[in-house]
Coordinates of C-alpha atoms and ligand atoms in Angstrom, one line a residue:
M14 CA -11.9 -10.4 -53.1
S15 CA -14.5 -9.0 -50.7
A16 CA -15.4 -11.8 -48.3
K17 CA -14.1 -12.2 -44.8
I18 CA -12.2 -15.5 -44.7
L19 CA -13.1 -17.6 -41.8
Y20 CA -10.0 -19.6 -41.0
G21 CA -10.7 -22.8 -39.0
K22 CA -7.4 -22.6 -37.1
E23 CA -8.4 -19.6 -35.0
F24 CA -11.8 -21.0 -34.1
A25 CA -10.4 -24.5 -33.5
A26 CA -7.8 -23.2 -31.2
R27 CA -10.5 -21.5 -29.1
I28 CA -12.6 -24.6 -28.9
K29 CA -9.6 -26.7 -27.9
E30 CA -8.5 -24.2 -25.3
E31 CA -12.0 -24.4 -23.8
A32 CA -11.8 -28.2 -23.9
R33 CA -8.4 -28.2 -22.2
R34 CA -9.7 -25.9 -19.4
E35 CA -12.7 -28.3 -18.8
A36 CA -10.4 -31.4 -19.0
D37 CA -8.2 -29.8 -16.3
E38 CA -11.2 -29.2 -14.1
V39 CA -12.2 -32.9 -14.5
K40 CA -8.6 -34.0 -13.6
R41 CA -8.6 -31.7 -10.6
G42 CA -12.0 -32.7 -9.4
K43 CA -11.9 -36.4 -10.1
G44 CA -8.3 -37.3 -10.6
I45 CA -9.2 -38.8 -14.0
A46 CA -8.2 -37.6 -17.5
P47 CA -11.0 -37.7 -20.1
G48 CA -10.3 -40.6 -22.4
L49 CA -10.9 -41.3 -26.1
A50 CA -10.6 -44.6 -27.9
V51 CA -10.3 -44.6 -31.7
I52 CA -10.8 -47.9 -33.6
I53 CA -9.4 -48.1 -37.0
V54 CA -10.0 -51.3 -39.1
G55 CA -7.7 -51.9 -42.1
S56 CA -5.2 -49.4 -43.6
D57 CA -7.0 -46.7 -45.5
P58 CA -4.4 -43.9 -45.9
A59 CA -6.8 -41.0 -45.4
S60 CA -8.2 -42.6 -42.3
E61 CA -4.7 -43.2 -40.9
V62 CA -4.0 -39.5 -41.2
Y63 CA -7.3 -38.6 -39.5
V64 CA -6.7 -41.0 -36.7
R65 CA -3.1 -39.7 -36.2
N66 CA -4.5 -36.1 -36.0
K67 CA -7.0 -37.2 -33.4
Q68 CA -4.3 -38.8 -31.3
K69 CA -2.2 -35.7 -31.7
A70 CA -5.0 -33.5 -30.5
C71 CA -5.5 -35.8 -27.4
D72 CA -1.8 -35.5 -26.6
E73 CA -2.0 -31.7 -27.0
L74 CA -4.8 -31.5 -24.4
A75 CA -3.3 -34.2 -22.2
L76 CA -6.3 -36.5 -22.6
Y77 CA -6.0 -40.2 -22.2
S78 CA -6.1 -41.8 -25.6
V79 CA -6.2 -45.4 -27.0
K80 CA -5.7 -46.3 -30.6
V81 CA -7.1 -49.7 -31.5
E82 CA -5.7 -50.9 -34.8
L83 CA -7.5 -54.0 -36.2
P84 CA -6.6 -55.8 -39.4
E85 CA -8.6 -55.6 -42.6
E86 CA -9.9 -59.2 -42.1
T87 CA -11.4 -58.4 -38.7
S88 CA -14.8 -60.1 -38.4
R89 CA -18.0 -58.4 -37.3
E90 CA -17.9 -60.4 -34.0
E91 CA -14.4 -59.3 -33.2
L92 CA -15.1 -55.6 -33.9
I93 CA -18.3 -55.8 -31.7
A94 CA -16.3 -57.5 -28.9
K95 CA -13.7 -54.7 -29.0
I96 CA -16.5 -52.1 -28.8
D97 CA -18.0 -53.9 -25.8
E98 CA -14.6 -54.0 -24.1
L99 CA -14.2 -50.3 -24.5
N100 CA -17.8 -49.6 -23.5
D101 CA -16.9 -51.3 -20.1
D102 CA -13.5 -49.5 -19.8
E103 CA -13.8 -46.8 -17.2
K104 CA -10.8 -44.9 -18.5
V105 CA -12.5 -44.5 -21.9
H106 CA -15.2 -41.9 -22.0
G107 CA -15.5 -41.6 -25.8
I108 CA -15.4 -44.2 -28.5
L109 CA -15.1 -43.6 -32.2
V110 CA -14.9 -46.0 -35.1
Q111 CA -13.1 -44.5 -38.0
L112 CA -15.2 -44.7 -41.2
P113 CA -15.2 -46.0 -43.8
L114 CA -15.0 -49.6 -42.7
P115 CA -13.4 -52.1 -45.0
R116 CA -15.7 -53.5 -47.6
S117 CA -16.3 -56.8 -45.8
L118 CA -17.6 -54.9 -42.7
A119 CA -19.4 -52.0 -44.5
K120 CA -22.8 -53.8 -44.3
H121 CA -22.5 -53.9 -40.5
E122 CA -21.7 -50.2 -40.2
A123 CA -25.1 -49.3 -38.5
E124 CA -24.8 -52.2 -36.1
V125 CA -21.2 -51.3 -35.2
L126 CA -22.0 -47.6 -34.6
N127 CA -25.2 -48.5 -32.6
R128 CA -23.1 -50.8 -30.4
I129 CA -21.2 -47.8 -28.9
R130 CA -23.0 -46.8 -25.7
P131 CA -24.8 -43.5 -26.4
E132 CA -23.0 -41.7 -23.5
K133 CA -19.6 -42.7 -25.1
D134 CA -20.7 -41.9 -28.7
V135 CA -18.5 -38.8 -29.3
D136 CA -19.4 -38.8 -33.0
G137 CA -23.1 -38.3 -32.1
F138 CA -24.1 -41.0 -34.7
H139 CA -26.1 -43.3 -32.3
P140 CA -29.8 -43.3 -33.0
M141 CA -30.4 -42.2 -29.3
N142 CA -28.2 -39.1 -29.8
V143 CA -29.7 -38.4 -33.2
G144 CA -33.2 -38.6 -31.6
R145 CA -32.2 -36.3 -28.7
L146 CA -30.8 -33.8 -31.2
S147 CA -34.0 -33.8 -33.2
I148 CA -36.2 -33.1 -30.2
G149 CA -33.8 -30.4 -29.0
E150 CA -32.3 -32.2 -25.9
R151 CA -28.8 -31.6 -24.8
T152 CA -26.7 -34.5 -26.1
L153 CA -23.5 -35.5 -27.9
T154 CA -23.9 -34.1 -31.5
P155 CA -21.8 -34.7 -34.6
C156 CA -18.5 -32.9 -34.6
T157 CA -18.4 -31.3 -38.0
P158 CA -21.8 -29.6 -38.0
T159 CA -21.5 -28.7 -34.3
G160 CA -18.1 -27.1 -35.2
V161 CA -19.8 -25.1 -37.9
I162 CA -22.4 -23.7 -35.5
R163 CA -19.6 -22.8 -33.0
M164 CA -17.7 -21.0 -35.7
L165 CA -20.7 -19.1 -36.9
E166 CA -21.4 -18.0 -33.3
M167 CA -17.8 -17.0 -32.6
A168 CA -17.6 -15.1 -35.9
N169 CA -20.8 -13.2 -34.8
I170 CA -22.8 -14.4 -37.8
K171 CA -26.4 -14.2 -37.0
I172 CA -28.2 -17.6 -37.2
D173 CA -31.4 -16.6 -35.5
G174 CA -33.9 -15.7 -38.2
A175 CA -31.5 -16.3 -41.0
H176 CA -32.4 -18.4 -44.0
A177 CA -29.9 -21.3 -43.9
V178 CA -29.6 -23.6 -46.9
V179 CA -27.9 -26.9 -46.3
I180 CA -26.8 -28.7 -49.5
G181 CA -26.5 -32.4 -48.6
R182 CA -28.7 -34.6 -46.4
S183 CA -26.2 -37.2 -45.1
N184 CA -26.5 -38.5 -41.6
I185 CA -23.0 -37.3 -40.8
V186 CA -23.2 -33.7 -42.0
G187 CA -26.4 -32.5 -43.8
K188 CA -29.1 -33.7 -41.5
P189 CA -27.5 -32.9 -38.1
M190 CA -26.4 -29.5 -39.6
A191 CA -30.0 -28.8 -40.5
N192 CA -31.2 -29.8 -37.0
L193 CA -28.6 -27.7 -35.3
L194 CA -29.4 -24.7 -37.4
L195 CA -33.1 -25.2 -36.6
Q196 CA -32.3 -25.3 -32.9
K197 CA -30.6 -22.0 -33.3
N198 CA -33.7 -20.5 -34.8
A199 CA -32.7 -20.4 -38.5
T200 CA -35.2 -21.0 -41.2
V201 CA -33.7 -24.1 -42.8
T202 CA -33.9 -25.5 -46.3
V203 CA -32.3 -28.8 -47.0
C204 CA -31.3 -29.4 -50.6
H205 CA -30.1 -32.7 -52.1
S206 CA -29.6 -34.6 -55.3
H207 CA -33.3 -34.5 -56.2
T208 CA -33.8 -30.8 -55.5
K209 CA -35.1 -28.7 -58.4
N210 CA -34.0 -25.2 -59.1
L211 CA -31.1 -25.4 -56.6
K212 CA -29.7 -22.1 -57.7
E213 CA -32.9 -20.2 -57.1
I214 CA -33.0 -21.6 -53.5
T215 CA -29.4 -20.9 -52.6
R216 CA -29.6 -17.4 -53.9
T217 CA -32.1 -16.7 -51.1
A218 CA -29.8 -18.0 -48.4
D219 CA -28.2 -15.9 -45.8
I220 CA -26.1 -18.9 -44.9
I221 CA -25.1 -21.7 -47.3
V222 CA -23.6 -24.9 -45.9
A223 CA -22.2 -27.0 -48.7
A224 CA -21.8 -30.8 -47.9
V225 CA -22.1 -32.4 -51.3
G226 CA -18.8 -34.0 -52.0
H227 CA -18.5 -32.5 -55.5
P228 CA -15.5 -30.2 -56.1
K229 CA -16.4 -26.5 -56.7
F230 CA -20.1 -27.3 -56.9
V231 CA -21.3 -24.0 -55.4
T232 CA -20.4 -21.2 -57.8
A233 CA -20.6 -17.4 -57.4
D234 CA -23.9 -17.2 -59.3
M235 CA -25.5 -19.4 -56.6
V236 CA -24.6 -17.0 -53.8
K237 CA -26.5 -13.9 -52.6
D238 CA -24.4 -10.8 -52.1
G239 CA -23.0 -10.8 -48.6
A240 CA -24.1 -14.3 -47.7
T241 CA -22.0 -16.6 -45.5
V242 CA -20.7 -19.6 -47.3
I243 CA -19.5 -22.6 -45.2
D244 CA -17.7 -25.2 -47.2
V245 CA -17.7 -28.7 -45.6
G246 CA -16.5 -30.5 -48.7
I247 CA -13.1 -32.3 -48.8
N248 CA -12.4 -33.5 -52.3
R249 CA -9.1 -34.9 -53.5
V250 CA -8.5 -33.9 -57.1
M251 CA -5.5 -34.0 -59.5
V252 CA -4.3 -30.6 -60.6
G253 CA -1.4 -30.5 -63.0
G254 CA -0.3 -34.0 -61.9
E255 CA -0.5 -33.1 -58.2
R256 CA -3.0 -34.2 -55.6
K257 CA -4.9 -31.2 -54.2
L258 CA -7.7 -30.8 -51.6
V259 CA -10.6 -28.7 -52.8
G260 CA -13.9 -27.9 -51.3
D261 CA -17.5 -28.1 -52.5
V262 CA -17.3 -24.3 -53.2
D263 CA -15.6 -22.5 -56.0
F264 CA -13.7 -20.3 -53.5
D265 CA -12.2 -17.8 -55.9
G266 CA -15.6 -17.0 -57.5
A267 CA -17.8 -17.3 -54.4
S268 CA -15.5 -15.1 -52.3
E269 CA -16.2 -12.2 -54.7
V270 CA -19.8 -12.1 -53.7
A271 CA -20.0 -13.7 -50.2
G272 CA -19.8 -11.7 -47.0
A273 CA -17.8 -14.5 -45.2
I274 CA -16.5 -17.8 -46.5
T275 CA -14.4 -20.7 -45.2
P276 CA -11.4 -22.0 -47.2
V277 CA -10.5 -25.6 -48.0
P278 CA -8.1 -26.7 -46.7
G279 CA -7.9 -24.6 -43.5
G280 CA -11.6 -24.1 -42.8
V281 CA -14.2 -26.5 -41.4
G282 CA -11.9 -29.6 -41.3
L283 CA -9.9 -28.2 -38.4
L284 CA -13.1 -27.7 -36.4
T285 CA -14.0 -31.3 -36.5
I286 CA -11.1 -32.5 -34.4
A287 CA -11.5 -29.6 -32.0
M288 CA -15.2 -30.6 -31.5
L289 CA -14.1 -34.2 -31.0
M290 CA -12.0 -33.1 -28.1
H291 CA -14.9 -31.0 -26.8
N292 CA -17.3 -34.0 -27.0
T293 CA -14.8 -36.3 -25.3
V294 CA -14.5 -33.9 -22.3
A295 CA -18.3 -33.4 -22.3
A296 CA -18.8 -37.2 -22.4
A297 CA -16.4 -37.6 -19.4
K298 CA -18.2 -34.9 -17.5
M299 CA -21.6 -36.6 -18.1
Q300 CA -20.3 -40.0 -17.1
L301 CA -18.5 -38.6 -14.0
G302 CA -21.6 -36.7 -12.9
I303 CA -20.0 -33.3 -13.2
Ligands
NAD2 P1 -22.5 -37.9 -48.7 O1 -21.9 -38.4 -50.0 O2 -22.9 -38.9 -47.7 O3 -23.7 -36.9 -49.0 C1 -23.6 -36.0 -50.1 C2 -25.0 -35.3 -50.1 O4 -24.9 -34.4 -51.2 C3 -26.2 -36.2 -50.4 O5 -27.1 -36.0 -49.4 C4 -26.7 -35.8 -51.8 O6 -28.1 -35.9 -51.8 C5 -26.1 -34.5 -51.9 N1 -25.9 -34.2 -53.4 C6 -25.2 -35.0 -54.2 N2 -25.3 -34.4 -55.5 C7 -26.1 -33.3 -55.4 C8 -26.5 -32.3 -56.3 N3 -26.2 -32.4 -57.6 N4 -27.3 -31.3 -55.8 C9 -27.6 -31.2 -54.5 N5 -27.2 -32.1 -53.6 C10 -26.4 -33.1 -54.0 O7 -21.3 -37.0 -48.2 P2 -21.0 -36.4 -46.7 O8 -20.5 -37.5 -45.8 O9 -22.2 -35.6 -46.2 O10 -19.9 -35.4 -47.0 C11 -20.0 -34.3 -47.8 C12 -18.7 -33.7 -48.0 O11 -18.2 -33.2 -46.8 C13 -17.6 -34.6 -48.6 O12 -16.8 -33.9 -49.4 C14 -16.9 -35.1 -47.4 O13 -15.5 -35.4 -47.6 C15 -16.9 -33.8 -46.5 N6 -16.8 -34.0 -45.1 C16 -16.0 -33.2 -44.4 C17 -15.8 -33.3 -43.1 C18 -14.9 -32.3 -42.3 O14 -14.4 -32.6 -41.3 N7 -14.7 -31.2 -42.9 C19 -16.6 -34.2 -42.3 C20 -17.4 -35.1 -43.0 C21 -17.6 -34.9 -44.4

């Protein structure tokens, strides 16, 4: 194995420490703790774990946190009303609706996310924040791709001038990732399910970000010698009768050629929650005029 392994834990701890320092400043200056509200509808087991971890992170940083648990049969109107209530709650600076929504509400996802006031949109999914990101304005940006940028910077991996290939074009990961890399002066190629000659493209990348949702999709032969490989994928697979988490990258193979690589689990996943804490504090600072 030749690649340097980029463990998320170390970087996440640094991001959280910074968020804690800033949250303490807000508390000292304004006497208010930055607050996060997480809404979970239904009882998806994976979502419950994510929400629990988000609450735990808030507790760790002594942020104010509210967990709103709504039953599976919640109507669109009830969910919207809850968001409106939190939009008006001065103790809450960040609002997050845990996805996926139950099937009956899935068709209202865009409306639900757009109902969160842009200044409280700590996920960075509101069209206003998406637009601001794309024109290069300072705003709340999606946690996972922003965490990737922070990690690359902290690990001293040069983004400026690098050829970055993002595999995946979702609104949650791929597109904001590409925009953030562009803002940092990378030359960005976005690949997706209709891309031809994917391997030829990825082999020219200095940085590969895999956000595909297919286990072990990026193999060693797709990676240029010494490239940085960031694995955003979280796939649950059965191995020998046991459930295991694997990424979108064939870690064992790719780490033989890459210069640096993130593991799954233990890589990018940890950055997402750290960035959520960062965004909550940033949202509080903006709303309190700091
Ligand atoms: P998505 O399903 O919305 O998007 C997947 C993207 O992959 C699509 O844009 C599609 O065009 C592309 N794709 C599919 N097949 C392809 C192929 N054969 N070649 C090239 N591109 C192809 O998924 P998402 O929400 O962007 O998530 C991607 C992965 O990241 C998932 O495994 C998800 O669980 C994970 N994820 C992790 C975090 C985290 O905190 N680490 C956060 C969000 C998502």
